[in-house]
PDB file of C-alpha atoms in Angstrom:
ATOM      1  CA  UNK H   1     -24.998  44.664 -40.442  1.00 38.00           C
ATOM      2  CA  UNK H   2     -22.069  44.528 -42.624  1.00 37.00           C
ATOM      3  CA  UNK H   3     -18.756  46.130 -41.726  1.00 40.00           C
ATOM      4  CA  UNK H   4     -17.886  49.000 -43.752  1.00 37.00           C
ATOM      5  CA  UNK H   5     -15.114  48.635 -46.228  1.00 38.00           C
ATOM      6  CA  UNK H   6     -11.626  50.335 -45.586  1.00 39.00           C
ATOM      7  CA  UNK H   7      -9.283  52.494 -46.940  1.00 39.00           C
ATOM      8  CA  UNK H   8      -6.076  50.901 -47.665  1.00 38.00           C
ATOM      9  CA  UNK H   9      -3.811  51.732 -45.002  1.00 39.00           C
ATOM     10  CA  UNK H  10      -1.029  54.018 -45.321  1.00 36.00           C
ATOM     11  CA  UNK H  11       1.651  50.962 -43.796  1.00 39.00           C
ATOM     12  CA  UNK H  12       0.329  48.802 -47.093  1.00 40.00           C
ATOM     13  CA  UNK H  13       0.160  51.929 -49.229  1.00 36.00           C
ATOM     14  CA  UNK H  14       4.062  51.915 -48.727  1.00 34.00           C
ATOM     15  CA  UNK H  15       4.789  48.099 -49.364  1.00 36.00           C
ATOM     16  CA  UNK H  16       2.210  48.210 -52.794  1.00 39.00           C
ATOM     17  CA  UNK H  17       4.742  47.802 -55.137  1.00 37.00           C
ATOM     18  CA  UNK H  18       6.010  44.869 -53.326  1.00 44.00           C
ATOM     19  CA  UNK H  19       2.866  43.292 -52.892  1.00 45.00           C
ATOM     20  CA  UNK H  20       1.826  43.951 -56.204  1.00 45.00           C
ATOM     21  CA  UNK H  21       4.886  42.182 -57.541  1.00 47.00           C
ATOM     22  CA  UNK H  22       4.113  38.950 -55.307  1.00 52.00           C
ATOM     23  CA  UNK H  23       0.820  38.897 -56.771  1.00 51.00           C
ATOM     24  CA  UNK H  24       1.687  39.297 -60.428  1.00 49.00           C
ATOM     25  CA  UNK H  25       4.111  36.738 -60.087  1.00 52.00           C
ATOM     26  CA  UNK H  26       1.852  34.108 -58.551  1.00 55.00           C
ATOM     27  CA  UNK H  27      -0.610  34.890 -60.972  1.00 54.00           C
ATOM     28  CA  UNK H  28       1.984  34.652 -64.156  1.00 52.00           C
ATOM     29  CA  UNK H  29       3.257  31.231 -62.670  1.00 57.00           C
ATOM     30  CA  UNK H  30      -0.921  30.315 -62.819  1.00 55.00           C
ATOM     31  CA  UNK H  31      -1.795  31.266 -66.682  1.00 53.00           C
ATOM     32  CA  UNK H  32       2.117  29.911 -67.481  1.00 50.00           C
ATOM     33  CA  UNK H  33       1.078  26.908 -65.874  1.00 51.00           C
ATOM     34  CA  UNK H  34      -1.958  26.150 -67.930  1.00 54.00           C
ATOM     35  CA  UNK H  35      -0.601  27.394 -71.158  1.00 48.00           C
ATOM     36  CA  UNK H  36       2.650  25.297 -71.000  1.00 45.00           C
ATOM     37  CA  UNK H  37       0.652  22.227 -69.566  1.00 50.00           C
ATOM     38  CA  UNK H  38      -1.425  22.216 -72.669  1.00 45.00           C
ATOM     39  CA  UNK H  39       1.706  22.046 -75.001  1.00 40.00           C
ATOM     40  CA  UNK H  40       3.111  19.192 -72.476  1.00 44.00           C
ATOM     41  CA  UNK H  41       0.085  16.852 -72.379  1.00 45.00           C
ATOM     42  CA  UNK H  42       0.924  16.759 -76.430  1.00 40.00           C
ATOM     43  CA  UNK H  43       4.616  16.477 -75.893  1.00 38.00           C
ATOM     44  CA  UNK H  44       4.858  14.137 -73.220  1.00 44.00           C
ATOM     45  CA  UNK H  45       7.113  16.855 -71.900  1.00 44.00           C
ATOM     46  CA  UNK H  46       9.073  15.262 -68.732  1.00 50.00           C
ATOM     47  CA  UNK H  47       9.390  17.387 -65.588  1.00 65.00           C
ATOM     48  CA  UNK H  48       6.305  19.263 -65.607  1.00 76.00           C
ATOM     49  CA  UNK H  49       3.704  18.173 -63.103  1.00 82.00           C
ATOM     50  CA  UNK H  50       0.552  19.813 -61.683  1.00 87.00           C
ATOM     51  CA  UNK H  51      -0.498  18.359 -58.845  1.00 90.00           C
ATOM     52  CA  UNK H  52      -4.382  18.187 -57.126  1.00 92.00           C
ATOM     53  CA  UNK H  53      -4.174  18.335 -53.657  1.00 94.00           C
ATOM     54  CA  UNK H  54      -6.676  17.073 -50.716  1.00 95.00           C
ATOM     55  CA  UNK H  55      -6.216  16.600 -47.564  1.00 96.00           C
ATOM     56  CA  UNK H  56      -6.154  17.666 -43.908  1.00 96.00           C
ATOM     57  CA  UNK H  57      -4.834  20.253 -41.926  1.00 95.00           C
ATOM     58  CA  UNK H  58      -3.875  21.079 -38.166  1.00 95.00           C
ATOM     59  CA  UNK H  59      -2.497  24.303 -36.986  1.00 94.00           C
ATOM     60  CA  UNK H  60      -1.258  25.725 -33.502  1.00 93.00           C
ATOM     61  CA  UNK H  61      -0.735  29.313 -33.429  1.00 92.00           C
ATOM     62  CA  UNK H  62       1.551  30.256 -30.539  1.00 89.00           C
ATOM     63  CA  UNK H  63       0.743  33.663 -29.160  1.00 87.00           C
ATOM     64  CA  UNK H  64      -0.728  35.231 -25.460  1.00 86.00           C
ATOM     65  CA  UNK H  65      -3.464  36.946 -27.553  1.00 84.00           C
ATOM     66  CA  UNK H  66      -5.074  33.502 -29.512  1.00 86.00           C
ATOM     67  CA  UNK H  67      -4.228  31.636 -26.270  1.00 86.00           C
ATOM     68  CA  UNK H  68      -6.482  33.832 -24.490  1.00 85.00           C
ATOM     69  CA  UNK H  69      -9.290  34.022 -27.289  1.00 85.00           C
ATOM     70  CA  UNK H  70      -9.126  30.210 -27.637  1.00 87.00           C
ATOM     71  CA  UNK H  71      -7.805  30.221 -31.024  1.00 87.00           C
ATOM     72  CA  UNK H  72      -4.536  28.637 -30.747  1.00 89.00           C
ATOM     73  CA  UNK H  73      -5.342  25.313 -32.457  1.00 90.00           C
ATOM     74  CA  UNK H  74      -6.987  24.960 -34.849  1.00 89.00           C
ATOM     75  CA  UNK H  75      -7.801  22.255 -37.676  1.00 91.00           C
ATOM     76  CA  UNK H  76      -9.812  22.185 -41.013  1.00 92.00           C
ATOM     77  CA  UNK H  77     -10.196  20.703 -45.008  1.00 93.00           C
ATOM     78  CA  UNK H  78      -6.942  21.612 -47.194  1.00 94.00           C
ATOM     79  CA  UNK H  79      -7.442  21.165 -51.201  1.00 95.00           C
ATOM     80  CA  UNK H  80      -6.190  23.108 -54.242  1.00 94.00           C
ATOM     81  CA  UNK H  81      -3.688  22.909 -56.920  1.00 93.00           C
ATOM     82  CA  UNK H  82      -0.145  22.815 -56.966  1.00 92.00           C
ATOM     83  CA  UNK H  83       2.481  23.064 -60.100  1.00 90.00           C
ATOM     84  CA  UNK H  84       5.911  23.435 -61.486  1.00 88.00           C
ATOM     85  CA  UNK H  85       8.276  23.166 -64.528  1.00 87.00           C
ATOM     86  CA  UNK H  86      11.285  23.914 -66.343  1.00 87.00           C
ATOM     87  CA  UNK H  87      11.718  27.239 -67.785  1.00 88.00           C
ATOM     88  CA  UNK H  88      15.242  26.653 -69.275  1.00 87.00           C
ATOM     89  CA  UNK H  89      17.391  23.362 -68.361  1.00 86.00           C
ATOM     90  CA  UNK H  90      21.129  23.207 -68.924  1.00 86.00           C
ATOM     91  CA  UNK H  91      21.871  20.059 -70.893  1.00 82.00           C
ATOM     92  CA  UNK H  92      24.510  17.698 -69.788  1.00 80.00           C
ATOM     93  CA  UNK H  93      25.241  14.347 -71.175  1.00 78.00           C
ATOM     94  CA  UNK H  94      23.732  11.108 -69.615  1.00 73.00           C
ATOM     95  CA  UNK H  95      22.187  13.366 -66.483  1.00 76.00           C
ATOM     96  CA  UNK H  96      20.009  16.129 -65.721  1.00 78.00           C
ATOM     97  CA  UNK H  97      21.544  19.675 -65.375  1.00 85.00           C
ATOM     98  CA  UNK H  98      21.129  22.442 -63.311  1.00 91.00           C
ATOM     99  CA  UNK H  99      17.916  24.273 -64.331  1.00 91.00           C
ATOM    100  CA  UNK H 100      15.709  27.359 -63.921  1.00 93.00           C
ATOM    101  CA  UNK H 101      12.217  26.074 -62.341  1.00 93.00           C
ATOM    102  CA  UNK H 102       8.896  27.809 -61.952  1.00 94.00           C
ATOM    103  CA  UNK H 103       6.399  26.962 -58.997  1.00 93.00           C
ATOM    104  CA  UNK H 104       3.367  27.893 -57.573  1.00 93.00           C
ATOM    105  CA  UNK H 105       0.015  26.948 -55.455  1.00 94.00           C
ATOM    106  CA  UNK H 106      -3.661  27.950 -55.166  1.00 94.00           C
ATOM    107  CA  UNK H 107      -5.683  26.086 -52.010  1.00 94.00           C
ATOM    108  CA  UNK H 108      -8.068  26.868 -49.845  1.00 93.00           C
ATOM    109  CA  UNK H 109      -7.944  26.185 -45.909  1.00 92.00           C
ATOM    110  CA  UNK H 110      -9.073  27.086 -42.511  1.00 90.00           C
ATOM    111  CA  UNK H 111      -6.348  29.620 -40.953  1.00 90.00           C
ATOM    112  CA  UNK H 112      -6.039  31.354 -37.515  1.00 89.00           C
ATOM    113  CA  UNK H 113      -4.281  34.457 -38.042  1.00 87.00           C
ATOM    114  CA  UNK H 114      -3.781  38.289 -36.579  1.00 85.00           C
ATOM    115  CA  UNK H 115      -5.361  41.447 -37.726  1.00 81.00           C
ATOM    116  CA  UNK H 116      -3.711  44.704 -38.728  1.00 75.00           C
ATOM    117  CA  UNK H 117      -4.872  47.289 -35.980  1.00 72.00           C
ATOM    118  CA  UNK H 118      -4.355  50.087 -38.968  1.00 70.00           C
ATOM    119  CA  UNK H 119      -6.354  48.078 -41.799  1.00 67.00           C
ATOM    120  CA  UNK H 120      -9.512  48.171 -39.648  1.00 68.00           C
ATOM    121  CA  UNK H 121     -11.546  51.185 -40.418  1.00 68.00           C
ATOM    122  CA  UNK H 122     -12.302  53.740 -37.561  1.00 70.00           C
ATOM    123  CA  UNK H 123     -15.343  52.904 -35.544  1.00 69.00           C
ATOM    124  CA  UNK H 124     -15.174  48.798 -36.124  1.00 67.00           C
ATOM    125  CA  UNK H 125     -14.203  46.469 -33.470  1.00 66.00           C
ATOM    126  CA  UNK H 126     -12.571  43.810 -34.270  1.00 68.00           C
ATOM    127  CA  UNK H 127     -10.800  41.052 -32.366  1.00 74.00           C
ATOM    128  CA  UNK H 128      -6.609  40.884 -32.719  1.00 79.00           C
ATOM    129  CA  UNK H 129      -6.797  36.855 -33.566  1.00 84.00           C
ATOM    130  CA  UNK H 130      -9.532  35.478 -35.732  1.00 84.00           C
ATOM    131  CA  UNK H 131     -10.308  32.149 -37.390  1.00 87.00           C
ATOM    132  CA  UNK H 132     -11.484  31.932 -41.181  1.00 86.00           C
ATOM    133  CA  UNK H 133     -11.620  30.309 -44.298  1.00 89.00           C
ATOM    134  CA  UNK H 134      -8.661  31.417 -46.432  1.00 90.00           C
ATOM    135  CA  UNK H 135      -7.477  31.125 -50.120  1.00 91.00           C
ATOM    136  CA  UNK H 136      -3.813  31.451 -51.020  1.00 93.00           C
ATOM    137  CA  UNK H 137      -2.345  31.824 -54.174  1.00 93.00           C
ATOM    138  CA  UNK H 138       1.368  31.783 -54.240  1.00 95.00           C
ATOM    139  CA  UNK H 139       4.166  31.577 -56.798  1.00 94.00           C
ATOM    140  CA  UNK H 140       7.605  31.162 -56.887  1.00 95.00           C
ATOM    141  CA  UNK H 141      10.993  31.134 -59.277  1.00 95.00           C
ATOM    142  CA  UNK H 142      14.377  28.811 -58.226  1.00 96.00           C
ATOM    143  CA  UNK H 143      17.225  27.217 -59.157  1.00 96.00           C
ATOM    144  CA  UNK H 144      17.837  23.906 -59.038  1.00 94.00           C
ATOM    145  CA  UNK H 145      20.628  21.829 -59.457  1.00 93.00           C
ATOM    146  CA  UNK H 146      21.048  17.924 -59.602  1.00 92.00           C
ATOM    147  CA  UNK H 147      23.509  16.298 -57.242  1.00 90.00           C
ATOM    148  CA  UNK H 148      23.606  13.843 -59.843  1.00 84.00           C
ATOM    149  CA  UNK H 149      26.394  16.002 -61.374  1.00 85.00           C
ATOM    150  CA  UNK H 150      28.783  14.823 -58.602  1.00 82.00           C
ATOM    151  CA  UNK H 151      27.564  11.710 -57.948  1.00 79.00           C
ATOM    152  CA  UNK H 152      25.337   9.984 -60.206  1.00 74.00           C
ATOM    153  CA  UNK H 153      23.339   8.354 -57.230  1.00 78.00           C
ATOM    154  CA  UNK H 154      22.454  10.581 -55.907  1.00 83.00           C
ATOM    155  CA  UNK H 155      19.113  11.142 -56.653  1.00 87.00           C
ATOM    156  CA  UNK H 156      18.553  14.728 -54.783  1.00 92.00           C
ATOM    157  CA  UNK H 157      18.687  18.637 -56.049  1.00 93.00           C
ATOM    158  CA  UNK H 158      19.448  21.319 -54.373  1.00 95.00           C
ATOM    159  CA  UNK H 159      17.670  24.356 -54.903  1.00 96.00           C
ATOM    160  CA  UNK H 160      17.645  27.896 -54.094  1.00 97.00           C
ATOM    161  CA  UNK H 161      14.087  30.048 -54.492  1.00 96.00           C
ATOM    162  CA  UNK H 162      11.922  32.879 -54.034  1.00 97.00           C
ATOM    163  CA  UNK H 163       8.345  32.393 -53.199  1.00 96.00           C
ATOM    164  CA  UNK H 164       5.866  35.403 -53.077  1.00 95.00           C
ATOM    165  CA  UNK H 165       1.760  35.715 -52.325  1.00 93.00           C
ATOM    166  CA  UNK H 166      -1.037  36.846 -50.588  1.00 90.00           C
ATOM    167  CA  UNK H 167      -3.779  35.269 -48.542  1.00 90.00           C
ATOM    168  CA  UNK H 168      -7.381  36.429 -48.514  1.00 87.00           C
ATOM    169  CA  UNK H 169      -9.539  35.296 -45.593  1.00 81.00           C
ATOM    170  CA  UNK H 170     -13.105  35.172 -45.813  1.00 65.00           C
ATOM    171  CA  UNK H 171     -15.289  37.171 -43.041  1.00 54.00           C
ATOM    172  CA  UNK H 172     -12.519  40.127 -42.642  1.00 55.00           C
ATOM    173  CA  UNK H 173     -12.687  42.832 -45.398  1.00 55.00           C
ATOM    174  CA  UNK H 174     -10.088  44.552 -43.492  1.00 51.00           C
ATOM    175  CA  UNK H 175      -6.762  43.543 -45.496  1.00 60.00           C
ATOM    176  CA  UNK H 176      -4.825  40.499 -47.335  1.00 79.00           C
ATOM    177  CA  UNK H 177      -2.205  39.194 -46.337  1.00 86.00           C
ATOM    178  CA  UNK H 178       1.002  39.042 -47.569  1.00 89.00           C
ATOM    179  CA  UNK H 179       3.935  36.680 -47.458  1.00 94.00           C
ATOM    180  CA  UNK H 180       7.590  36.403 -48.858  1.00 95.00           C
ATOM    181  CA  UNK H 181      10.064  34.250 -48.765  1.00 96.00           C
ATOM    182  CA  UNK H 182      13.832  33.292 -49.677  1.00 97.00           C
ATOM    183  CA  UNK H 183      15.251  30.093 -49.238  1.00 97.00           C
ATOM    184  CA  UNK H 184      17.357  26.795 -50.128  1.00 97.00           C
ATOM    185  CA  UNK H 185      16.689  22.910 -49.320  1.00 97.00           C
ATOM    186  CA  UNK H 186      16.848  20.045 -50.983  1.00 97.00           C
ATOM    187  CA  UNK H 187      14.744  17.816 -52.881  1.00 95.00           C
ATOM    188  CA  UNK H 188      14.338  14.140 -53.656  1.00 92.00           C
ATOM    189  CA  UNK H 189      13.995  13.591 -57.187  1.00 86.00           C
ATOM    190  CA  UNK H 190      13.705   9.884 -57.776  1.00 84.00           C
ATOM    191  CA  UNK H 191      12.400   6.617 -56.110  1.00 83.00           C
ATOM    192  CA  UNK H 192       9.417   6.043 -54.225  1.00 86.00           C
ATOM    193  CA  UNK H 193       9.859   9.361 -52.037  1.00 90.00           C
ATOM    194  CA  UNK H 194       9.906  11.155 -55.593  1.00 87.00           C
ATOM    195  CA  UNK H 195       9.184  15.210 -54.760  1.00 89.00           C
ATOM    196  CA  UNK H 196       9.899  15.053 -50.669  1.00 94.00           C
ATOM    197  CA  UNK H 197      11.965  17.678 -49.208  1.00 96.00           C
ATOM    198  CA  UNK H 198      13.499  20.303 -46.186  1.00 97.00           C
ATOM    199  CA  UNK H 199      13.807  23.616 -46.895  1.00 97.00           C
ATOM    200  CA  UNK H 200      14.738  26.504 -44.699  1.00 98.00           C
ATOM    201  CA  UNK H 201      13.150  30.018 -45.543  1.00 97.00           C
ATOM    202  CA  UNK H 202      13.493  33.310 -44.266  1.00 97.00           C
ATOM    203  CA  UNK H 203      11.409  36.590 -44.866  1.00 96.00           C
ATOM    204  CA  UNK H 204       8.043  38.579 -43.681  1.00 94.00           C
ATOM    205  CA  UNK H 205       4.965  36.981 -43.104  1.00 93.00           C
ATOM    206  CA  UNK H 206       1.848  38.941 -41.881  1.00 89.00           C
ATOM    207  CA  UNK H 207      -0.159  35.880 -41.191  1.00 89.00           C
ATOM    208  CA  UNK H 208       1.371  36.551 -37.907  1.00 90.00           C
ATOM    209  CA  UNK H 209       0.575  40.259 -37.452  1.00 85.00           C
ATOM    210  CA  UNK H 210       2.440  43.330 -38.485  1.00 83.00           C
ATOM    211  CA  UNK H 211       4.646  43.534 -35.350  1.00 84.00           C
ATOM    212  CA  UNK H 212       6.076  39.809 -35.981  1.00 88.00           C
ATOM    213  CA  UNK H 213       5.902  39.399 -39.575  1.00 89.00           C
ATOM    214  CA  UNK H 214       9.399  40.969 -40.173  1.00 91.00           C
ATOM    215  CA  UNK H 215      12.524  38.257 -40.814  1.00 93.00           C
ATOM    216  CA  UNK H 216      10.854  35.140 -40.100  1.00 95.00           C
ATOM    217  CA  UNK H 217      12.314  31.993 -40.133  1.00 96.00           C
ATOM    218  CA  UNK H 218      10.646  28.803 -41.365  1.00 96.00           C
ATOM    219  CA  UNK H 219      11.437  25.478 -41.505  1.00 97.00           C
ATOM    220  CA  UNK H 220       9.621  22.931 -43.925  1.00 97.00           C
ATOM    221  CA  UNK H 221      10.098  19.028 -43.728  1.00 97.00           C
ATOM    222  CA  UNK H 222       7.877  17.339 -46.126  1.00 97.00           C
ATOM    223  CA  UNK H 223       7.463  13.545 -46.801  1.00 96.00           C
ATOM    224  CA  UNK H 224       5.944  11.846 -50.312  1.00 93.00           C
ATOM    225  CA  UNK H 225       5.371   8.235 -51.087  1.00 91.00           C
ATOM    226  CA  UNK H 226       3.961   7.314 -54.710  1.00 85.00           C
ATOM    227  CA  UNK H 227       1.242   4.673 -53.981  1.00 82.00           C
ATOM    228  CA  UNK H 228       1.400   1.448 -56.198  1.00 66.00           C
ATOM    229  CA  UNK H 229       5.069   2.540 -57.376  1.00 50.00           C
ATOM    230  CA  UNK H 230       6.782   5.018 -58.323  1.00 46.00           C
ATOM    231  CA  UNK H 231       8.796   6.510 -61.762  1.00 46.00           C
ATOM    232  CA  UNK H 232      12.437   5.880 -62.090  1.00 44.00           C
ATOM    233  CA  UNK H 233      15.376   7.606 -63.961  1.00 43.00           C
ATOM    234  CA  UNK H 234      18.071   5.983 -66.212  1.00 40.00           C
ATOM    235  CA  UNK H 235      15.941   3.315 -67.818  1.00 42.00           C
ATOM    236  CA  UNK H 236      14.712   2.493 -71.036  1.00 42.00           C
ATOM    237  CA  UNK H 237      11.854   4.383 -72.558  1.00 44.00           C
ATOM    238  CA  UNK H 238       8.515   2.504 -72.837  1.00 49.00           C
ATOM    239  CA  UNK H 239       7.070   1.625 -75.828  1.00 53.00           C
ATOM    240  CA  UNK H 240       4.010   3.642 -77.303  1.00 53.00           C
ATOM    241  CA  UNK H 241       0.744   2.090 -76.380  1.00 51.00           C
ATOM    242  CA  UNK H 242      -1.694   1.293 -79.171  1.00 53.00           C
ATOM    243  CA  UNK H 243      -3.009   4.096 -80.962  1.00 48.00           C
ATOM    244  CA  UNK H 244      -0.592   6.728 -79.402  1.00 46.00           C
ATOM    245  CA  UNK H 245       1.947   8.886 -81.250  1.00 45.00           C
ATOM    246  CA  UNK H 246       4.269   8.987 -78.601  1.00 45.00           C
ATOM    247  CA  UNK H 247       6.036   6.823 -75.912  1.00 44.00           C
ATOM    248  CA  UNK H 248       6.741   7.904 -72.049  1.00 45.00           C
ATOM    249  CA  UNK H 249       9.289  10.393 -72.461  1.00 45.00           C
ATOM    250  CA  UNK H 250      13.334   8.666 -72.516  1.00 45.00           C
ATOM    251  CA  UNK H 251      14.773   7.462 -68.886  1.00 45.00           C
ATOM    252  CA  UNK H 252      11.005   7.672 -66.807  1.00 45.00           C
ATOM    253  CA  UNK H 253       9.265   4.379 -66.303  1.00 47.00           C
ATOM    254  CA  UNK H 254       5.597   5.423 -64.791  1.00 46.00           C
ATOM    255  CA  UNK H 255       4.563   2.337 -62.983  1.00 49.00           C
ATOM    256  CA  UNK H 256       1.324   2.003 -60.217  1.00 51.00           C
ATOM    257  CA  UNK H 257      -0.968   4.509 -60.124  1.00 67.00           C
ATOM    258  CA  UNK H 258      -0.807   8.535 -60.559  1.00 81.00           C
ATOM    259  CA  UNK H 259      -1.469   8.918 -56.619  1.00 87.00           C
ATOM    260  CA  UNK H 260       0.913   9.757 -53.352  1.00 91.00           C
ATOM    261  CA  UNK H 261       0.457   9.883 -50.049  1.00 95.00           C
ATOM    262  CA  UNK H 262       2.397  13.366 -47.987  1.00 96.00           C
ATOM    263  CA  UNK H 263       2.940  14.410 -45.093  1.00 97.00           C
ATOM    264  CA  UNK H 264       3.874  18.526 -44.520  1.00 96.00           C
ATOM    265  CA  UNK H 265       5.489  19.669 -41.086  1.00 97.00           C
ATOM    266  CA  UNK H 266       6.466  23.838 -41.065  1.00 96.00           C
ATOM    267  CA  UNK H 267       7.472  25.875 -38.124  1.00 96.00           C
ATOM    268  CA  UNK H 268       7.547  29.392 -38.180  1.00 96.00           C
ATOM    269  CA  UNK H 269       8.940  31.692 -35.991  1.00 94.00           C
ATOM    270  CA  UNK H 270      10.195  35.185 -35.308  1.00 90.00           C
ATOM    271  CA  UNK H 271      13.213  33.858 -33.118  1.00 87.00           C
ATOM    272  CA  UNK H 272      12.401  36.121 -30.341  1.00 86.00           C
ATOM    273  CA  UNK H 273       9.289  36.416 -28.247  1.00 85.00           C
ATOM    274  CA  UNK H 274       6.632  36.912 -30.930  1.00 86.00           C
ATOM    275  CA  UNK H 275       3.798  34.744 -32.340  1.00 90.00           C
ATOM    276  CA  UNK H 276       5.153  31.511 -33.495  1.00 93.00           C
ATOM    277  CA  UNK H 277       3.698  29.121 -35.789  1.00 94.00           C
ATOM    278  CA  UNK H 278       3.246  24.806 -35.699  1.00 95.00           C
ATOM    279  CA  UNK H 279       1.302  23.689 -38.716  1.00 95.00           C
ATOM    280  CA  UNK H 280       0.596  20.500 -40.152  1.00 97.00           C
ATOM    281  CA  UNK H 281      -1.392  18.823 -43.141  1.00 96.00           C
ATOM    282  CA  UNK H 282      -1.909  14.964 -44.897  1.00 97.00           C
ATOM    283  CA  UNK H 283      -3.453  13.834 -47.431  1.00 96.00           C
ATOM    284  CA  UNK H 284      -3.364  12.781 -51.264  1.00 95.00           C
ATOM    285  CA  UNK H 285      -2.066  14.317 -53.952  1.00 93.00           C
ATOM    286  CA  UNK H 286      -2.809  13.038 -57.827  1.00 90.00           C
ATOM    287  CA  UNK H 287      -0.704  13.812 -60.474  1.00 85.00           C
ATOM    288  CA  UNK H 288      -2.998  15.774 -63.094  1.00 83.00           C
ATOM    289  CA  UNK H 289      -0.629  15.158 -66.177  1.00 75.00           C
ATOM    290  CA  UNK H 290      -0.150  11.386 -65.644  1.00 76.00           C
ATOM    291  CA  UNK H 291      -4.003  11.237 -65.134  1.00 75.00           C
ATOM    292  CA  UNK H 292      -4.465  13.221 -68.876  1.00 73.00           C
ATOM    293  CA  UNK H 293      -1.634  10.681 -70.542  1.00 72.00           C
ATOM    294  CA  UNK H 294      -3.697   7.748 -69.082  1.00 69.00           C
ATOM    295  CA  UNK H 295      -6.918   8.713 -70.151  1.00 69.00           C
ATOM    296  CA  UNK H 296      -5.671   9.883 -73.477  1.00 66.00           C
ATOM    297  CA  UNK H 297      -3.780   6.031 -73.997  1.00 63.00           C
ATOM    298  CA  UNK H 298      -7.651   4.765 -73.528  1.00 66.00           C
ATOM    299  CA  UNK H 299      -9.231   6.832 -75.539  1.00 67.00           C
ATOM    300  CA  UNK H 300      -6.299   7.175 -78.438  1.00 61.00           C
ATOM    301  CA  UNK H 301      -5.416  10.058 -77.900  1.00 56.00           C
TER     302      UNK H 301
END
């Protein structure tokens, strides 16, 4: 028999506007994304990327409740999309400046998380941990600024951002979830470890149940390696390929292929006694926007 739909609850009837932002924004950052890509694949606009994403993922949910309900590890498919570019860069001579950068991320994974005791509707029973297919869609706004600008060497930014979304889980018509975040870390931005990072993040998280989802903490280590090479900065441009317009854009050499290998390692946590979080996920991840410039070099375009 299927479970009667709810009324939103008057906890989430409080934090709508906030929610409502989170998902406007990640949805913005989405149609932006597709929009400016367009323009770039003409362009050969440098520092946009979207990114496809597939790979695997293996979660341990720390809590007495999943412990009990055998639900504290769990492991599954991850694949989706994930993108960002510059929305305003500050220009500085012979080196990237600080800039304004959009981000954002739509997969689709297997997730244990908690249930809302208010979102479920009077007269359902429902277990406090379950285990479901989930798609997120997040986006996010930053700064980010080039170490470069002290010492040219560097080859690492350091950025500051905001990150906002919601989760829907399939098999629970109870509620979404909700998550967001403010944080800083740094980022490699060159060589063959091009895009990895740590980043520290605090804010609320419901994945984790209303009680714990307040003032989070969450820590994010994440490793990339470009297979077959890897695109460097400060070099000569290449020269246009037969039949194209346009050359790879001034100081990036692409070399290898438009694939990379990564490794993600979060842990969340409440700092106190509440559910914690251990997740983990590898795979591949191939750059869209190198694949469209390659394709369009073969076919003239």
């Amino acid at each position: 028999m299927r479970k009667p739909r709810c009324q939103v609850s008057s906890r989430h009837a409080a934090f709508a506007p906030r929610t409502s932002f989170a998902f406007a924004l990640a949805l913005a950052c989405s149609l932006a994304s597709w929009c400016i890509g367009a323009s770039a694949a003409h362009a050969e606009a440098d520092r946009f990327r979207v990114d496809l994403l597939f790979g695997r993922q293996f979660e341990r949910f720390q809590s007495r409740q999943a412990d009990s309900l055998g639900l504290s590890v769990s492991d599954g498919l991850h694949a989706g999309m994930e993108f960002d570019f510059d929305v305003m860069r500050m220009p500085m001579k012979g080196k990237p400046g600080p800039g304004l950068r959009v981000s954002g991320r739509t997969t689709v994974a297997e997730r244990v998380f908690a249930i809302d005791p208010d979102a479920v509707p009077v007269g359902v029973i429902a277990a406090p941990i379950e285990e479901a297919p989930t798609l997120e869609v997040f986006g996010g706004i930053g700064l980010q600024v080039p170490l470069g600008i002290v010492d040219g060497d560097a080859g690492t930014s350091l950025f500051v951002r905001y990150e906002g979304g919601i989760i829907l889980a399939r098999g629970t018509e109870y509620d979404f979830i909700d998550v967001n975040t403010i944080g800083f870390g740094f980022e490699r931005d060159i060589g063959i470890f091009e895009g990895s990072l740590v980043e520290v993040k605090n804010g609320r998280n419901e994945l984790f149940g209303p009680a714990d989802s307040k003032g989070r903490w969450n820590l994010r280590f994440r490793i990339v390696s470009r297979l077959g090479g890897f695109s460097r900065l400060g070099e000569a441009p290449a020269a246009p390929a037969a039949g194209r317009a346009t050359a790879t854009p001034a100081g990036v050499v692409e070399t290898g292929r438009p694939l990379r290998a990564f490794f993600d390692l979060c842990v969340d946590s409440d700092g106190g006694s509440g559910a914690d979080g251990l997740g983990m996920t590898a795979g591949v991840a191939a750059d869209a926007g190198m694949l469209a410039r390659r394709l369009g070099g073969l076919f003239g375009l």
